[in-house]
XYZ file of C-alpha atoms in Angstrom:
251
model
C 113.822 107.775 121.271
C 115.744 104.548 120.523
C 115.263 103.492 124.066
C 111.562 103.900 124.045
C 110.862 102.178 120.636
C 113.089 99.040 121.416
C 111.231 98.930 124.836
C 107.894 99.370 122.628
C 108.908 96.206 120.170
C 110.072 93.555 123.622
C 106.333 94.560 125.086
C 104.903 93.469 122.043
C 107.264 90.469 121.275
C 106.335 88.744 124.729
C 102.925 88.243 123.224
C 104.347 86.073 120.204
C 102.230 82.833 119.969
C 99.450 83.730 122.546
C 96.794 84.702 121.111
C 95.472 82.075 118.213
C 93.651 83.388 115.002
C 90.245 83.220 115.255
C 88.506 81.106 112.415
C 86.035 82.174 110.175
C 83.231 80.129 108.331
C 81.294 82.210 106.068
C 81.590 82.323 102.238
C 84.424 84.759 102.351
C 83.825 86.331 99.042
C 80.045 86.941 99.051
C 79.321 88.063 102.534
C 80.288 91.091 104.348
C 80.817 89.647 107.667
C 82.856 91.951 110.158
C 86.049 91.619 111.427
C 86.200 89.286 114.361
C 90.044 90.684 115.362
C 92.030 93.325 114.283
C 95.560 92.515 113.670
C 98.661 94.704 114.633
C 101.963 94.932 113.635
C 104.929 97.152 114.775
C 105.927 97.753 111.170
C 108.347 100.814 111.430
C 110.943 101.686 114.615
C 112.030 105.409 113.946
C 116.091 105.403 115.699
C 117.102 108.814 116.737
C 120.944 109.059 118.266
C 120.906 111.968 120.225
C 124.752 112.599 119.922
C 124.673 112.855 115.396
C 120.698 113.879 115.450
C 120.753 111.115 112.603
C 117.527 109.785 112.212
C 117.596 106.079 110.670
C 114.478 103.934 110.004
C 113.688 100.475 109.418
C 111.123 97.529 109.230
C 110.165 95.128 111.670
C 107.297 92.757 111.924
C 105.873 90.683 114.553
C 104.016 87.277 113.988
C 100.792 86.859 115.426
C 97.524 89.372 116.405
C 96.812 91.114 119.647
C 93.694 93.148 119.996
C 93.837 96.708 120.251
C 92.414 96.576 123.661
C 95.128 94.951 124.902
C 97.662 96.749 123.513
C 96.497 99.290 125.123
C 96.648 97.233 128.378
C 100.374 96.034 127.987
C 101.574 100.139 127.378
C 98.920 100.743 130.615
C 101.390 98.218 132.601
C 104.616 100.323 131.412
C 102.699 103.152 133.352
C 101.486 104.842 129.864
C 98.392 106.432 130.001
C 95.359 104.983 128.478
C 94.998 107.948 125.698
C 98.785 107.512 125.087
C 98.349 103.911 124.561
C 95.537 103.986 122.275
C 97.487 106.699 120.099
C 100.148 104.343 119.890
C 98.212 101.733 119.034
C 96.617 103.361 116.260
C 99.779 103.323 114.294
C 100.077 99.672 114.565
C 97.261 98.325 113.028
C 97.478 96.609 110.128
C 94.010 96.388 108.250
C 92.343 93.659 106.139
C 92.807 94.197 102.759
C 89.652 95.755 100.595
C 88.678 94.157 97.320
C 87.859 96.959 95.914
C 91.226 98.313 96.757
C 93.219 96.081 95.376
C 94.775 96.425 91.658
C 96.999 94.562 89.238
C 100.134 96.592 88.281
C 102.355 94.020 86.130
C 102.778 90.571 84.745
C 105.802 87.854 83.561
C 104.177 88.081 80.583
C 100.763 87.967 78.677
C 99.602 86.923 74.902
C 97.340 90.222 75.387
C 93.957 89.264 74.651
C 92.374 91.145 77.179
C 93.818 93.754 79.709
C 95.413 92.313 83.154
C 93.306 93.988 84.712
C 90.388 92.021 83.390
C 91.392 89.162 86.312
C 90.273 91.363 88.855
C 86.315 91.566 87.083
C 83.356 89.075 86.640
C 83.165 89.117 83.016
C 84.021 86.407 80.219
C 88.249 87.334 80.151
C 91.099 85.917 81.179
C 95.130 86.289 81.409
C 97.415 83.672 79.716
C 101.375 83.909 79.909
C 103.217 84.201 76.519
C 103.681 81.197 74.144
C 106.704 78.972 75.327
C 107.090 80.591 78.612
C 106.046 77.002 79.876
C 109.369 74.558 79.936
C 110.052 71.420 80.728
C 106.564 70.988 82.692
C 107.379 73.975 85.245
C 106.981 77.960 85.142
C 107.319 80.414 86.965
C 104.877 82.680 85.305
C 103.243 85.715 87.939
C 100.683 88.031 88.389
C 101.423 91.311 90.378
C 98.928 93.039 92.739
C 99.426 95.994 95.198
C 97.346 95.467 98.090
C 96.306 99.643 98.803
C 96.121 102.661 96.334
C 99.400 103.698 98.085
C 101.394 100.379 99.208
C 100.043 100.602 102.752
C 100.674 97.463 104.409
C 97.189 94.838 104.245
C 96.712 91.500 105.903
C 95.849 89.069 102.992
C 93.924 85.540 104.866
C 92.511 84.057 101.866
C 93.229 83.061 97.883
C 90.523 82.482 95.045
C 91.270 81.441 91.558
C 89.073 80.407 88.643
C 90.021 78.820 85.730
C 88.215 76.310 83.041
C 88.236 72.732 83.414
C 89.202 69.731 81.147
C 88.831 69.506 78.891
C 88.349 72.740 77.904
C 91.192 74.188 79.936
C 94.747 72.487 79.497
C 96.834 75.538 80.309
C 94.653 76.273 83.313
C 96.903 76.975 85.984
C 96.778 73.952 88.523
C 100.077 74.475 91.306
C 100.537 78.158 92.005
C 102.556 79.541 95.097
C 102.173 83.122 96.921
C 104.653 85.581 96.805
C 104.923 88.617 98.826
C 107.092 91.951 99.539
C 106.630 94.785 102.232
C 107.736 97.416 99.741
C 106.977 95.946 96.322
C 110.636 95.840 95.348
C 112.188 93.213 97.872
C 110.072 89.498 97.631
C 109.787 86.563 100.047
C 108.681 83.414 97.770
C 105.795 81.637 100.171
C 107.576 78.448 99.896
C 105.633 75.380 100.261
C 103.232 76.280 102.705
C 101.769 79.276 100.749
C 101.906 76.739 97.479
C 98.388 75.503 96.129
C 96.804 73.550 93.756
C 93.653 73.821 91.962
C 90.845 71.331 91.243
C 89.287 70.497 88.094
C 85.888 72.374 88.244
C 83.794 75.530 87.235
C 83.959 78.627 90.121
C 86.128 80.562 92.587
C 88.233 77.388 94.588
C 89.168 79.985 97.746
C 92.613 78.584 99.458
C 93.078 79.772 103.087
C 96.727 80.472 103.512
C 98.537 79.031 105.900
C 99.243 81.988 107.745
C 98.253 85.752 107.096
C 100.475 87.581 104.715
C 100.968 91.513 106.151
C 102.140 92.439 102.662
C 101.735 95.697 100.277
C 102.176 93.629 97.270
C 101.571 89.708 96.301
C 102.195 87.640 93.235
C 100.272 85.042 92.345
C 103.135 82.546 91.141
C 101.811 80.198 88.293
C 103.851 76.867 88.334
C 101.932 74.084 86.877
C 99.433 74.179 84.159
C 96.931 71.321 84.098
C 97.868 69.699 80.730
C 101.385 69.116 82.566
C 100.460 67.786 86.183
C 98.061 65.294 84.542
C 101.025 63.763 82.816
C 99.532 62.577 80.028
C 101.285 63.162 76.390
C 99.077 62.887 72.840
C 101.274 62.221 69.935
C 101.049 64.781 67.762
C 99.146 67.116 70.202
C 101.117 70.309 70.327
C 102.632 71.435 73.075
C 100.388 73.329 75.515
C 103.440 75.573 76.970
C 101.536 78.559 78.528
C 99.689 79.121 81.714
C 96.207 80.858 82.399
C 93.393 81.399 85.100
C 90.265 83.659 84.493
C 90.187 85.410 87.461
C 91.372 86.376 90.967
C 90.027 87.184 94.454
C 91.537 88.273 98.020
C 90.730 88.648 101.230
């Protein structure tokens, strides 16, 4: 009842800021390491007034992680038995987001020389935005992911982005910022601190955001190509007003 779940969200909320993330040193995208914490989220409060048998729901997220285990020892202190608590619990959890899970389902725009999809694969491909969608230096030129075959709610940690170098790569995408929604309809733009930039060399450049996105769909924001940040004008060079990576990697 309402009582219960707003009871259920205050146990959780006391925890805010307790419990740091845990770092993590391996080469993200070649090793299956396992998870060192699990993180939860109270995602969903069900309301139910009693007097109109209306029942309304909504979102709400927490910041931070708590283990399962003590979840299940905060309900234990609210005099909920263990097996109640872990049930509980299990609706909570938000998992890490699988690779192989993840797929691209729309773009700003694209000259079409390969598939969008093609960012997601190893082979020699790549995604550029449409001629002139470049002005003035700036864009705001996206790729669109969804995070789970059906919009479940990941946690996305880390970024990697390829793209070719000068001087073979002047519309290579070099600032780029994070975008994410809960419901792939309603966006938060990651602002500064989920805004990155590139470096001028061959590979996946991985970017640890600066906190974990809990998110069911990101965007990859292109803002800057590298012809552009470098500042440096040719006359009679034409303009290079498109953006591009080769591919794209989460975790």
């Amino acid at each position: 009842d309402e009582l219960w779940c707003l009871e259920l969200f205050d146990i959780f909320n006391t925890t805010k800021g307790r419990l740091p993330q845990r770092e993590r040193e391996q080469n993200i995208f070649f090793l299956n390491e396992s998870q060192l914490q699990t993180p939860l989220k109270l995602t969903k409060l069900r309301l139910t007034n009693t007097e109109s048998k209306i029942k309304k729901s909504f979102f709400h997220t927490l910041e931070g992680s708590i283990s399962f285990s003590y979840g299940v020892f905060l309900l234990r202190r609210r005099h909920l038995p263990d097996d109640v608590g872990k049930h509980v619990m299990s609706f909570l959890k938000v998992n890490y987001l699988k690779m192989d899970e993840v797929s691209v389902i729309g773009a700003s725009s694209t000259r079409g020389h390969f598939p969008i999809e093609s960012v997601l694969g190893n082979e020699k491909t790549w995604w550029l935005s449409a001629k002139g969608t470049m002005h003035s230096d700036q864009c705001e030129e996206y790729l669109e992911f969804r995070l789970s075959p059906d919009g479940t709610i990941k946690r996305l940690s880390f970024v990697g982005v390829s793209i070719p170098p000068l001087p073979n790569g002047p519309v290579s995408v070099r600032r780029f910022r994070i975008d994410y929604s809960q419901d792939g309809t309603h966006w938060t733009k990651g602002g500064e601190n989920y805004t990155m930039e590139t470096m001028d060399f061959n590979g996946v450049q991985t970017f640890r955001l600066h906190r974990p996105i809990d998110a069911s769909h990101v965007r990859l924001t292109c803002l800057q190509n590298a012809f552009a940040a470098e500042n440096v004008y040719i006359s009679g060079m034409p303009p290079f007003d498109c953006i591009g990576l080769f591919h794209v990697r989460f975790k």
